[in-house]
Short mmCIF file of C-alpha atoms in Angstrom, two decimals:
data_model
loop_
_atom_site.label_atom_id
_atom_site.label_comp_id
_atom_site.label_asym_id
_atom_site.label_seq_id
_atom_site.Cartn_x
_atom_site.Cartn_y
_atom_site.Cartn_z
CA UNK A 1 8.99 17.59 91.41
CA UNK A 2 10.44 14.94 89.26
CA UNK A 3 13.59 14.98 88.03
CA UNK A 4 14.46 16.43 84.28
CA UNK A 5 15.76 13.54 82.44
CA UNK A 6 17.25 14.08 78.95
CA UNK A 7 17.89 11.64 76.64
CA UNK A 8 20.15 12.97 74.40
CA UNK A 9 19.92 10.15 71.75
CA UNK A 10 21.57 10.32 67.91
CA UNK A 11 19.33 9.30 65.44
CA UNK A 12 20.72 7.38 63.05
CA UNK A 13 19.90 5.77 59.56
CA UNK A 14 18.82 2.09 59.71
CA UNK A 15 22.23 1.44 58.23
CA UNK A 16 24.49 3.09 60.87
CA UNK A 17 22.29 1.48 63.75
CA UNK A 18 22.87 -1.74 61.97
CA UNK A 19 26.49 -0.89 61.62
CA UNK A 20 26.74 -0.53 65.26
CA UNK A 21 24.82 -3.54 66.48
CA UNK A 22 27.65 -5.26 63.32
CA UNK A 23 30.81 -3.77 65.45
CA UNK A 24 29.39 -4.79 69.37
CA UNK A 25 29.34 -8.37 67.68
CA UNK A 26 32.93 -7.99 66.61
CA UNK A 27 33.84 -6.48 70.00
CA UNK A 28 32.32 -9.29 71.91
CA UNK A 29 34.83 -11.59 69.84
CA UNK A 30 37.09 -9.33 70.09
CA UNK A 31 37.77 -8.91 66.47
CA UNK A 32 39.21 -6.07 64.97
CA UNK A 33 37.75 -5.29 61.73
CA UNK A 34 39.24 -2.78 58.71
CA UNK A 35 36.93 -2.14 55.91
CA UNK A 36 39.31 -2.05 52.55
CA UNK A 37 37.75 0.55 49.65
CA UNK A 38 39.27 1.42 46.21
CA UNK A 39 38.85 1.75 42.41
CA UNK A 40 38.11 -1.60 40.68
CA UNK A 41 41.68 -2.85 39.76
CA UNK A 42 43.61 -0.97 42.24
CA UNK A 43 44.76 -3.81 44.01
CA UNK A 44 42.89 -4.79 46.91
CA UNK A 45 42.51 -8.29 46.72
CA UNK A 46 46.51 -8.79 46.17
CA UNK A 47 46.97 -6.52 49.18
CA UNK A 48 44.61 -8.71 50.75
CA UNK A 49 46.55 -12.03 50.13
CA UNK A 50 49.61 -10.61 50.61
CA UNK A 51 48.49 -9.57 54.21
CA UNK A 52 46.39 -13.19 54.85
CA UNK A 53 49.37 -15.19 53.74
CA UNK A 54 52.35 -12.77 55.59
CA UNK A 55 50.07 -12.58 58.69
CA UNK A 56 49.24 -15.90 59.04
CA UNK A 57 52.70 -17.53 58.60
CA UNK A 58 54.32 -15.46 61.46
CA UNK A 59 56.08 -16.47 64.48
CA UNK A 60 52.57 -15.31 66.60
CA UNK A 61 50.52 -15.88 63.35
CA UNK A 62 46.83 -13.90 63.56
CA UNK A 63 43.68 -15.82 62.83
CA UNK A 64 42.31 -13.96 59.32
CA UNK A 65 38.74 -13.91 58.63
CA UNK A 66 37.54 -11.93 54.68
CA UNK A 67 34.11 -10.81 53.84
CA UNK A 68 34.40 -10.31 50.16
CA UNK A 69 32.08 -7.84 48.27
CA UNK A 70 31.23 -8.00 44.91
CA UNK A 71 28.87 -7.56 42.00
CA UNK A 72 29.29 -10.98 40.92
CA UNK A 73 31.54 -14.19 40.65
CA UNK A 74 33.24 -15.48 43.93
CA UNK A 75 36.91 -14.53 42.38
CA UNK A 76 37.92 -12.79 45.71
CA UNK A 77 37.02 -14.67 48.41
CA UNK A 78 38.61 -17.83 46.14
CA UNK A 79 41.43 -15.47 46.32
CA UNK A 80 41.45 -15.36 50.06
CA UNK A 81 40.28 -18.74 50.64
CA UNK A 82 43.62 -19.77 49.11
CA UNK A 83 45.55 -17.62 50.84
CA UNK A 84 44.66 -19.02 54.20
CA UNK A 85 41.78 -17.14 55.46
CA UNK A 86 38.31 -18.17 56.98
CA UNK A 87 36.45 -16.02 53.35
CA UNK A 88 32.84 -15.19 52.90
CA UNK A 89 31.40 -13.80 49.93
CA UNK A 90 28.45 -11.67 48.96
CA UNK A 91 27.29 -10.60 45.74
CA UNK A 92 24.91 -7.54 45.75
CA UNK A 93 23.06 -8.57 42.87
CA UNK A 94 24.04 -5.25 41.30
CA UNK A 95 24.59 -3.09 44.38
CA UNK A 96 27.70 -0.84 43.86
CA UNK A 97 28.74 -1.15 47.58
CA UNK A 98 27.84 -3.15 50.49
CA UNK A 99 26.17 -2.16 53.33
CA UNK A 100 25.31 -3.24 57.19
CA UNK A 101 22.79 -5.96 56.20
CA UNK A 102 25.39 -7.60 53.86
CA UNK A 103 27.84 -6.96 56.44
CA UNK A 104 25.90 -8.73 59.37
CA UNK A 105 25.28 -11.40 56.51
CA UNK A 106 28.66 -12.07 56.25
CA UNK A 107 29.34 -11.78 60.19
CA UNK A 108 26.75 -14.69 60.84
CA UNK A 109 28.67 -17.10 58.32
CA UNK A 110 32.02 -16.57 60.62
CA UNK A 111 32.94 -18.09 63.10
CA UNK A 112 34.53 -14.64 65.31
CA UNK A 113 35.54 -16.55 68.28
CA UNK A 114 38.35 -17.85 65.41
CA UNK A 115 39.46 -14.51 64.28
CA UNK A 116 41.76 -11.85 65.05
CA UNK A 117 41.51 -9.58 62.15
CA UNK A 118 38.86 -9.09 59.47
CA UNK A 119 39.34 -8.02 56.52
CA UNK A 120 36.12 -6.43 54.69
CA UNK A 121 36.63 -5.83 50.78
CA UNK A 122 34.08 -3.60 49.69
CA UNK A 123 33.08 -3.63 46.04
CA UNK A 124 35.36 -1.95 43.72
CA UNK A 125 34.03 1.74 43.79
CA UNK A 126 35.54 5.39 44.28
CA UNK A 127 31.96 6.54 45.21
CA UNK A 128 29.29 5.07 46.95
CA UNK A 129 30.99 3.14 49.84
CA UNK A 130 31.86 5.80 51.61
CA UNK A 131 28.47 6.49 52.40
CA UNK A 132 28.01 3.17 53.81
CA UNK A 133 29.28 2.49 57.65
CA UNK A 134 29.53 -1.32 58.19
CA UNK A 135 30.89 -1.87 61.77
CA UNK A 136 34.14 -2.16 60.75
CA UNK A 137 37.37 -0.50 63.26
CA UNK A 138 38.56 1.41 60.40
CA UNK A 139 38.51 2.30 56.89
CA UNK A 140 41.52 1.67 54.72
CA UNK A 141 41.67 3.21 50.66
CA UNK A 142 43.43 1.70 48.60
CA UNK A 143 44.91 4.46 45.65
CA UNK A 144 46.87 3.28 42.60
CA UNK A 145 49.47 4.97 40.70
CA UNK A 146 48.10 4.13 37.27
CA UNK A 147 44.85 5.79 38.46
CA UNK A 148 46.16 9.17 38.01
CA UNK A 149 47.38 11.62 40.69
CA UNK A 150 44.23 13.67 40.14
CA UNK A 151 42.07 11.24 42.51
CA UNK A 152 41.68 12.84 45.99
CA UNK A 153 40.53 16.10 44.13
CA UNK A 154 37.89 14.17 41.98
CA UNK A 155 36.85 11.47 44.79
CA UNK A 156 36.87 13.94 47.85
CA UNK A 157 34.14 12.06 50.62
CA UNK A 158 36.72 8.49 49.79
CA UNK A 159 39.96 10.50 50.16
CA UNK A 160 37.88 12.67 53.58
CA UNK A 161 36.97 9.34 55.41
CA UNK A 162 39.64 6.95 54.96
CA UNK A 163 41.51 6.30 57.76
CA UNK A 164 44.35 4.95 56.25
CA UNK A 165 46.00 5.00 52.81
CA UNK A 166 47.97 2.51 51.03
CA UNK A 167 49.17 4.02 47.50
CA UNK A 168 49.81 0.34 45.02
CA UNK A 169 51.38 -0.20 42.23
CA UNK A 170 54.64 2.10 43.44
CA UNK A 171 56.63 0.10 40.70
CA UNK A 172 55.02 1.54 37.86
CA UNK A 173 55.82 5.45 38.94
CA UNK A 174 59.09 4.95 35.95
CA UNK A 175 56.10 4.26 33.57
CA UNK A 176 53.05 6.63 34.03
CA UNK A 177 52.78 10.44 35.03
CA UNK A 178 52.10 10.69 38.36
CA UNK A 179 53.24 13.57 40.47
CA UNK A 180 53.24 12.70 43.96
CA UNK A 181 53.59 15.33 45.74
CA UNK A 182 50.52 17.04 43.87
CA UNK A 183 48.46 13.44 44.84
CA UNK A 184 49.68 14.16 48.24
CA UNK A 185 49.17 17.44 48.83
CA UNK A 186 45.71 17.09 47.81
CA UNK A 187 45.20 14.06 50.47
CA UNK A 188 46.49 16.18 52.92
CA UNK A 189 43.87 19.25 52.57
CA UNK A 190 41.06 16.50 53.00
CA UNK A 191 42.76 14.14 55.48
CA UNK A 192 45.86 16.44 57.15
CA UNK A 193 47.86 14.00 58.84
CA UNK A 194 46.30 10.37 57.48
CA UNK A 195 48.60 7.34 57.99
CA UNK A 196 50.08 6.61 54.42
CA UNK A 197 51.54 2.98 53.01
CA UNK A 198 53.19 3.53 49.50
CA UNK A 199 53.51 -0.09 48.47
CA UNK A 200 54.10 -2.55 45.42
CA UNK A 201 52.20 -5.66 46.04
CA UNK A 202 53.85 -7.21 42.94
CA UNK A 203 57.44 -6.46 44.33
CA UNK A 204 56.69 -6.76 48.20
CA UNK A 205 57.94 -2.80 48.41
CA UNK A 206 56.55 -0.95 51.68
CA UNK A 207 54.28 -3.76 52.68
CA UNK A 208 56.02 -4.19 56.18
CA UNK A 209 55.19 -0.49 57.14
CA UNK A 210 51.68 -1.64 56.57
CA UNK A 211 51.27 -4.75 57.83
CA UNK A 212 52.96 -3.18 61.21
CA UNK A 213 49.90 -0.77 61.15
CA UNK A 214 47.77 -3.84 60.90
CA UNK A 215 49.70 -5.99 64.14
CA UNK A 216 49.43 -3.15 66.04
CA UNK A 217 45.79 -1.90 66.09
CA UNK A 218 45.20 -5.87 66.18
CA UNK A 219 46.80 -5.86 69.49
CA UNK A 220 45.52 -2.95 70.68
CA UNK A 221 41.97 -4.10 70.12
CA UNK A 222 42.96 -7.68 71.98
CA UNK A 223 44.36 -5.34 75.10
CA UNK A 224 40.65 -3.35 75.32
CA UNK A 225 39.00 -6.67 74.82
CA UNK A 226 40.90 -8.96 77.35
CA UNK A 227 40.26 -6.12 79.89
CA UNK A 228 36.46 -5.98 79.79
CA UNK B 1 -20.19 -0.49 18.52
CA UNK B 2 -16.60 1.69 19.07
CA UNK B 3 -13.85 0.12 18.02
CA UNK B 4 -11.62 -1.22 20.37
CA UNK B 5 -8.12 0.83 20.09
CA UNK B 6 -5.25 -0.72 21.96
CA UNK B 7 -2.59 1.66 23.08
CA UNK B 8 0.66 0.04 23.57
CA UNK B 9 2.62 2.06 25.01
CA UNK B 10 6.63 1.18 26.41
CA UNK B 11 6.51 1.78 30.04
CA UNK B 12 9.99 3.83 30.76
CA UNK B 13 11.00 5.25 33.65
CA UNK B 14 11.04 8.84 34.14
CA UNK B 15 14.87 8.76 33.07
CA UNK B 16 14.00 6.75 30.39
CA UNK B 17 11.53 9.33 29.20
CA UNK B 18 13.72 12.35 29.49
CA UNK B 19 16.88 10.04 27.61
CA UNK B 20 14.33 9.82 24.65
CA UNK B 21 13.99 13.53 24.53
CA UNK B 22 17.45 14.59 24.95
CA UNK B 23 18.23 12.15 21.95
CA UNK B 24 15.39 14.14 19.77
CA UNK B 25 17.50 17.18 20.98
CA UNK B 26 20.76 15.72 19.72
CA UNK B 27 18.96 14.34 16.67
CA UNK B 28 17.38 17.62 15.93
CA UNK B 29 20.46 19.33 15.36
CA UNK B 30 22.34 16.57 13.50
CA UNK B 31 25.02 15.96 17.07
CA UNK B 32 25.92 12.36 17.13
CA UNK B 33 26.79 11.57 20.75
CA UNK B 34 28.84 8.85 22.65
CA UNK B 35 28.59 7.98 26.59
CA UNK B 36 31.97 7.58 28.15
CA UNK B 37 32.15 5.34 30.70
CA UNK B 38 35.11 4.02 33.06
CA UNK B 39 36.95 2.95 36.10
CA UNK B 40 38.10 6.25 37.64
CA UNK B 41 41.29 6.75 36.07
CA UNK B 42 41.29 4.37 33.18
CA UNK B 43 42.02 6.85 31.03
CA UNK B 44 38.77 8.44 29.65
CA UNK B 45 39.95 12.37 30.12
CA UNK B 46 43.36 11.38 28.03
CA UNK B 47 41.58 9.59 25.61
CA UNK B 48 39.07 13.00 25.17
CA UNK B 49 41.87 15.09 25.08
CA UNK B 50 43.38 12.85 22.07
CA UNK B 51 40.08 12.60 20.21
CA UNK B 52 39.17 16.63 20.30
CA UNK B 53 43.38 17.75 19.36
CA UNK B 54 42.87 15.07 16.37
CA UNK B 55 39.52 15.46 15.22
CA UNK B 56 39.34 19.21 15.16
CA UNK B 57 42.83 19.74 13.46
CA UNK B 58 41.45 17.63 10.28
CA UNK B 59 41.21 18.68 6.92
CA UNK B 60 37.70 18.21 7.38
CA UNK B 61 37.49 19.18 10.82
CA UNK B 62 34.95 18.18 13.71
CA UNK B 63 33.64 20.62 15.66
CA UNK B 64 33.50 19.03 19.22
CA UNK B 65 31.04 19.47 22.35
CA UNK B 66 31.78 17.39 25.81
CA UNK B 67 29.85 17.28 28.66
CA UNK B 68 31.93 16.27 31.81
CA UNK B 69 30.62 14.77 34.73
CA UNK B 70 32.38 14.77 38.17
CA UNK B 71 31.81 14.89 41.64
CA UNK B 72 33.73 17.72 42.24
CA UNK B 73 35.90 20.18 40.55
CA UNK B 74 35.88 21.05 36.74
CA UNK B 75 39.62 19.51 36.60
CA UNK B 76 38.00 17.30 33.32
CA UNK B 77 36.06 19.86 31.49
CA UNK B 78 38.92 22.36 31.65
CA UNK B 79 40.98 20.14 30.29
CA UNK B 80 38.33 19.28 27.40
CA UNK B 81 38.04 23.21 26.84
CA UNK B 82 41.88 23.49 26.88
CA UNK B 83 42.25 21.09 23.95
CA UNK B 84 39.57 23.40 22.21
CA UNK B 85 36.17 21.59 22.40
CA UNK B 86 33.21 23.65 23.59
CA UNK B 87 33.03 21.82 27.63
CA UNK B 88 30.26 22.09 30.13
CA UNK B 89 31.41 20.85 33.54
CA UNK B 90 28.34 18.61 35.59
CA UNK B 91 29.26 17.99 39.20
CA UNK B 92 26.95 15.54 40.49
CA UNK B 93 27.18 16.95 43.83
CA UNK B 94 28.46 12.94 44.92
CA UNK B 95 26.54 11.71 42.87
CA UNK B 96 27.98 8.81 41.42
CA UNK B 97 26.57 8.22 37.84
CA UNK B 98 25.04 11.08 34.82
CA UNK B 99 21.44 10.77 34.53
CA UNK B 100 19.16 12.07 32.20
CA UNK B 101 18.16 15.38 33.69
CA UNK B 102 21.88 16.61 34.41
CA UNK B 103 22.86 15.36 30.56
CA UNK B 104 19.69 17.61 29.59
CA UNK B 105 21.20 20.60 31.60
CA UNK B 106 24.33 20.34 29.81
CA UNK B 107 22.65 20.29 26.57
CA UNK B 108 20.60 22.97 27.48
CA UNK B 109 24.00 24.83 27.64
CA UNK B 110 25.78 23.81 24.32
CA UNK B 111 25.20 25.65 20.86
CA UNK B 112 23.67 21.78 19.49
CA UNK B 113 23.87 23.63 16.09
CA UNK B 114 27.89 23.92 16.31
CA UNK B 115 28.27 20.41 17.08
CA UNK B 116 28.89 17.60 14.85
CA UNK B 117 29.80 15.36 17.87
CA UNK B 118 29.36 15.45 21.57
CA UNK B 119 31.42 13.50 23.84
CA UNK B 120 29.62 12.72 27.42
CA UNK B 121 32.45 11.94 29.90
CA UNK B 122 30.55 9.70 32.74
CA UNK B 123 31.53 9.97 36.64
CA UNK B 124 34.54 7.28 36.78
CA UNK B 125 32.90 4.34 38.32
CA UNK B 126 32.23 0.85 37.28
CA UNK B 127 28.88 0.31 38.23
CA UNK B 128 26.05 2.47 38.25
CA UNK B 129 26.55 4.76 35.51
CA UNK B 130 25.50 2.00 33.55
CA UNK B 131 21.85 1.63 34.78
CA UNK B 132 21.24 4.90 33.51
CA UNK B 133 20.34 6.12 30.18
CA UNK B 134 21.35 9.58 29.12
CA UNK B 135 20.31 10.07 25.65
CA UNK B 136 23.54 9.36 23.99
CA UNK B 137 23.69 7.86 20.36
CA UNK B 138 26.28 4.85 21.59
CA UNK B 139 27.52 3.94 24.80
CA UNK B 140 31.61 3.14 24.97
CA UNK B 141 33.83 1.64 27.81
CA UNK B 142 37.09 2.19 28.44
CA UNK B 143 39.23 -0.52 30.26
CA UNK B 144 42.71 -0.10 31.57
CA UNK B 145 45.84 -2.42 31.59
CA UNK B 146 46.38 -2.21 34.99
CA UNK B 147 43.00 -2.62 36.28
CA UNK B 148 43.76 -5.97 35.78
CA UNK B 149 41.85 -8.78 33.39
CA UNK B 150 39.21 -10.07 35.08
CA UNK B 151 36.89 -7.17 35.40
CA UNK B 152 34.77 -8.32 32.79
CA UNK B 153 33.69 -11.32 34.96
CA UNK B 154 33.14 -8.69 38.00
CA UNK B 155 31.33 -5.57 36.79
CA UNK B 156 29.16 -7.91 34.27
CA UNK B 157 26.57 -4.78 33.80
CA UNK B 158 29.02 -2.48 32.43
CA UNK B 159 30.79 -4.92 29.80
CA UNK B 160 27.15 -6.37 28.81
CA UNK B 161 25.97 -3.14 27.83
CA UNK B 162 28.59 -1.20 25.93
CA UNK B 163 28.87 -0.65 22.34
CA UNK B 164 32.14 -0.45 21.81
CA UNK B 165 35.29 -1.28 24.45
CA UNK B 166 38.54 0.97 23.83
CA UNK B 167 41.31 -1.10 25.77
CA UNK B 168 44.22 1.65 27.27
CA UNK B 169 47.34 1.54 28.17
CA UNK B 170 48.61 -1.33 26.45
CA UNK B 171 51.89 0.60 26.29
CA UNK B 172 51.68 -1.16 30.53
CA UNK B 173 51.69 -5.06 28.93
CA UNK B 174 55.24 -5.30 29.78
CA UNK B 175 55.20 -4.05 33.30
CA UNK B 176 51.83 -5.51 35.08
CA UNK B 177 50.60 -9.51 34.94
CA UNK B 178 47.60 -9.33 32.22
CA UNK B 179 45.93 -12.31 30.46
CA UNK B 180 44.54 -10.39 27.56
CA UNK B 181 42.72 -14.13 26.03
CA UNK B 182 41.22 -14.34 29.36
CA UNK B 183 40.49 -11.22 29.46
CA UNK B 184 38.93 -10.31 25.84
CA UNK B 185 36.58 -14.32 26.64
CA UNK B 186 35.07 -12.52 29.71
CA UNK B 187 34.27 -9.39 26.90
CA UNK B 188 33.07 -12.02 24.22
CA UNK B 189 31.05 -13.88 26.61
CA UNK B 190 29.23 -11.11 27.74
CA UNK B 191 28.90 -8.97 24.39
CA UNK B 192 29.56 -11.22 20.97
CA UNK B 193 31.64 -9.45 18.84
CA UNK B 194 31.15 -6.00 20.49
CA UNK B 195 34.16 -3.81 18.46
CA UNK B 196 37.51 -3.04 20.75
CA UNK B 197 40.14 -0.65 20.34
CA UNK B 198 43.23 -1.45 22.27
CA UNK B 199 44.96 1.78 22.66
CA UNK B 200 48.25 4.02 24.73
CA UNK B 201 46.68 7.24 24.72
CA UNK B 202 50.16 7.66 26.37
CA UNK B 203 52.17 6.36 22.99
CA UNK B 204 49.31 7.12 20.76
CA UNK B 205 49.38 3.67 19.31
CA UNK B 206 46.02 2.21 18.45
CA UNK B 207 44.26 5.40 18.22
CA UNK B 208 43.56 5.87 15.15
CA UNK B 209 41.13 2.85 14.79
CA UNK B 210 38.76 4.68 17.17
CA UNK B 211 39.46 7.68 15.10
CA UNK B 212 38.12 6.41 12.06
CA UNK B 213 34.84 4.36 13.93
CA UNK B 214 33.88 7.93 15.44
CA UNK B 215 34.41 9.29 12.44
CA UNK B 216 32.35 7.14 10.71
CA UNK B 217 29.44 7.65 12.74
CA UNK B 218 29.20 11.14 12.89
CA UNK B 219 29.12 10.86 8.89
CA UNK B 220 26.47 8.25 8.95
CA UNK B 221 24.86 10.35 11.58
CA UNK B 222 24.71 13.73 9.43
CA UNK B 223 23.37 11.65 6.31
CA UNK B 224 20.05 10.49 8.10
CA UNK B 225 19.86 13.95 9.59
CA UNK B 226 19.86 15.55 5.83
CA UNK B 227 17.52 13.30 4.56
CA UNK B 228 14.64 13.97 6.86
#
């Protein structure tokens, strides 16, 4: 009698299937990969420099590669293109976040054997991108202080998914009401325990904390790659 | 031989179709509306709060309806209803835009005939709300010092189709890097001569500009509604 075989298989949306087939090409080059999500104006494209230009100037400098999302102009990935990064960018033609295929887009336009860390801004959106897997390693949200401290309770599937948090524009708190431990507490009921960067990217305040975060899992991901 | 009728007929969408009707509602019952659209935490709930405490303390009071819409929680309305409009809450379920058949379900739950304007507050997001018609009377967008000035040249959809721009938190000039001629050519580019109010719903300063241009068009609004 032949042997029961079960394939225990999980379907997945054309998007997440695409996502995966987008991170196995990173891993083959092993390139870690951090998809960065926020508000329009919350700062993720100075983050962005300020991590291409800091992390490329070291002592062991790492090899940056941006994807750059947006609705239209190529603002950002000038941005990052000045800053010293290898910077792709897609408009959506409308499309409030990118997805898998404009992921892979942007993949084939790299050269990954040349990069150690990629850097995926997603279009400026509290919303839809969460929805959206790309392949990336892991997905950073970017809050703001002018923003309000209302946002995790309004925006609950960004604040649930993220798997970091950098909280910008920490030199305005003398200017704007913002409670913080209200913001926080309600991060924590979605995301108990999430790694959290409060950071000026004007000033330079808390940015070491994060770009540690970034060296690390970089390093990490060259360990599990030079082994297989 | 019959005569040849020709039916020309505008081909709208289905929440096209429904927008048309919920503006017959509004128009029915003499409610001039306004669509308020936004960044998530630009500033729309403040600037609600601010419009409702001035408008209905006149000597010649408003009487004020808002519809909120959210992904979660009823954090907006409640406020709304605590500065003593008449507030339905929407949540969208994550959603991220109003359309046409939640704005009807709010309606649906307003006294129209105790309303001499409604205030829709759209889901904080820069993008898609704006592809979707609700019904409203005039669409407004408000933009936010710290979101930084070139959002115009980004979110292109959103700028191109408002009908009037409220700028907040200029009372923030001093403390974040914001080119506001740079800023107000992306608006002019993209809408000639649309009206702007730049306003610190924080100070108060500026607000009494958009006062008077609501103001206005609620009065126009009830004298077509007693002449027919």
């Amino acid at each position: 009698m032949p042997e029961l075989i079960r394939v225990v298989e999980k379907i997945l949306s054309a998007n997440d299937k695409l996502a995966v087939e987008n991170q196995q090409m990173l891993d083959r080059a092993g390139v870690f990969a951090v998809n960065i999500m926020a508000s329009p104006g919350a700062g993720k494209t100075s983050l962005i420099e300020h991590t291409i230009i800091d992390l490329s100037s070291r002592s062991t400098p790492l090899r940056l590669g941006v994807i750059d999302g947006d609705i239209a102009t190529s603002l950002d990935a000038d941005r990052a293109a000045a800053a010293g990064a290898m910077a792709v960018q897609i408009n959506t033609g409308g499309q409030c976040h990118l997805d898998a295929v404009m992921m892979q887009k942007g993949l084939l336009q790299l050269n990954l054997e040349e990069i150690d860390l990629l850097i995926v801004e997603n279009v400026g959106n509290l919303v839809c991108p969460a929805s959206f897997q790309l392949g990336t390693h892991k997905s950073v949200l970017v809050a703001s202080i002018p923003e309000g401290d209302d946002k995790p309770y309004k925006y609950p599937g960004m604040y649930s998914g993220a798997d970091a948090l950098v909280i910008n524009k920490i030199d305005l708190l003398p200017y704007v009401p913002f409670r913080m431990d209200y913001f926080c507490q309600g991060v924590e009921i979605l995301n108990p325990g999430i790694v959290t960067f409060p950071v000026s990217c004007r000033t330079g305040e808390g940015l070491e904390a994060w770009l540690d975060w970034l060296i690390d899992w970089v390093a990490k991901n060259k360990q599990s790659y030079e082994k297989s």
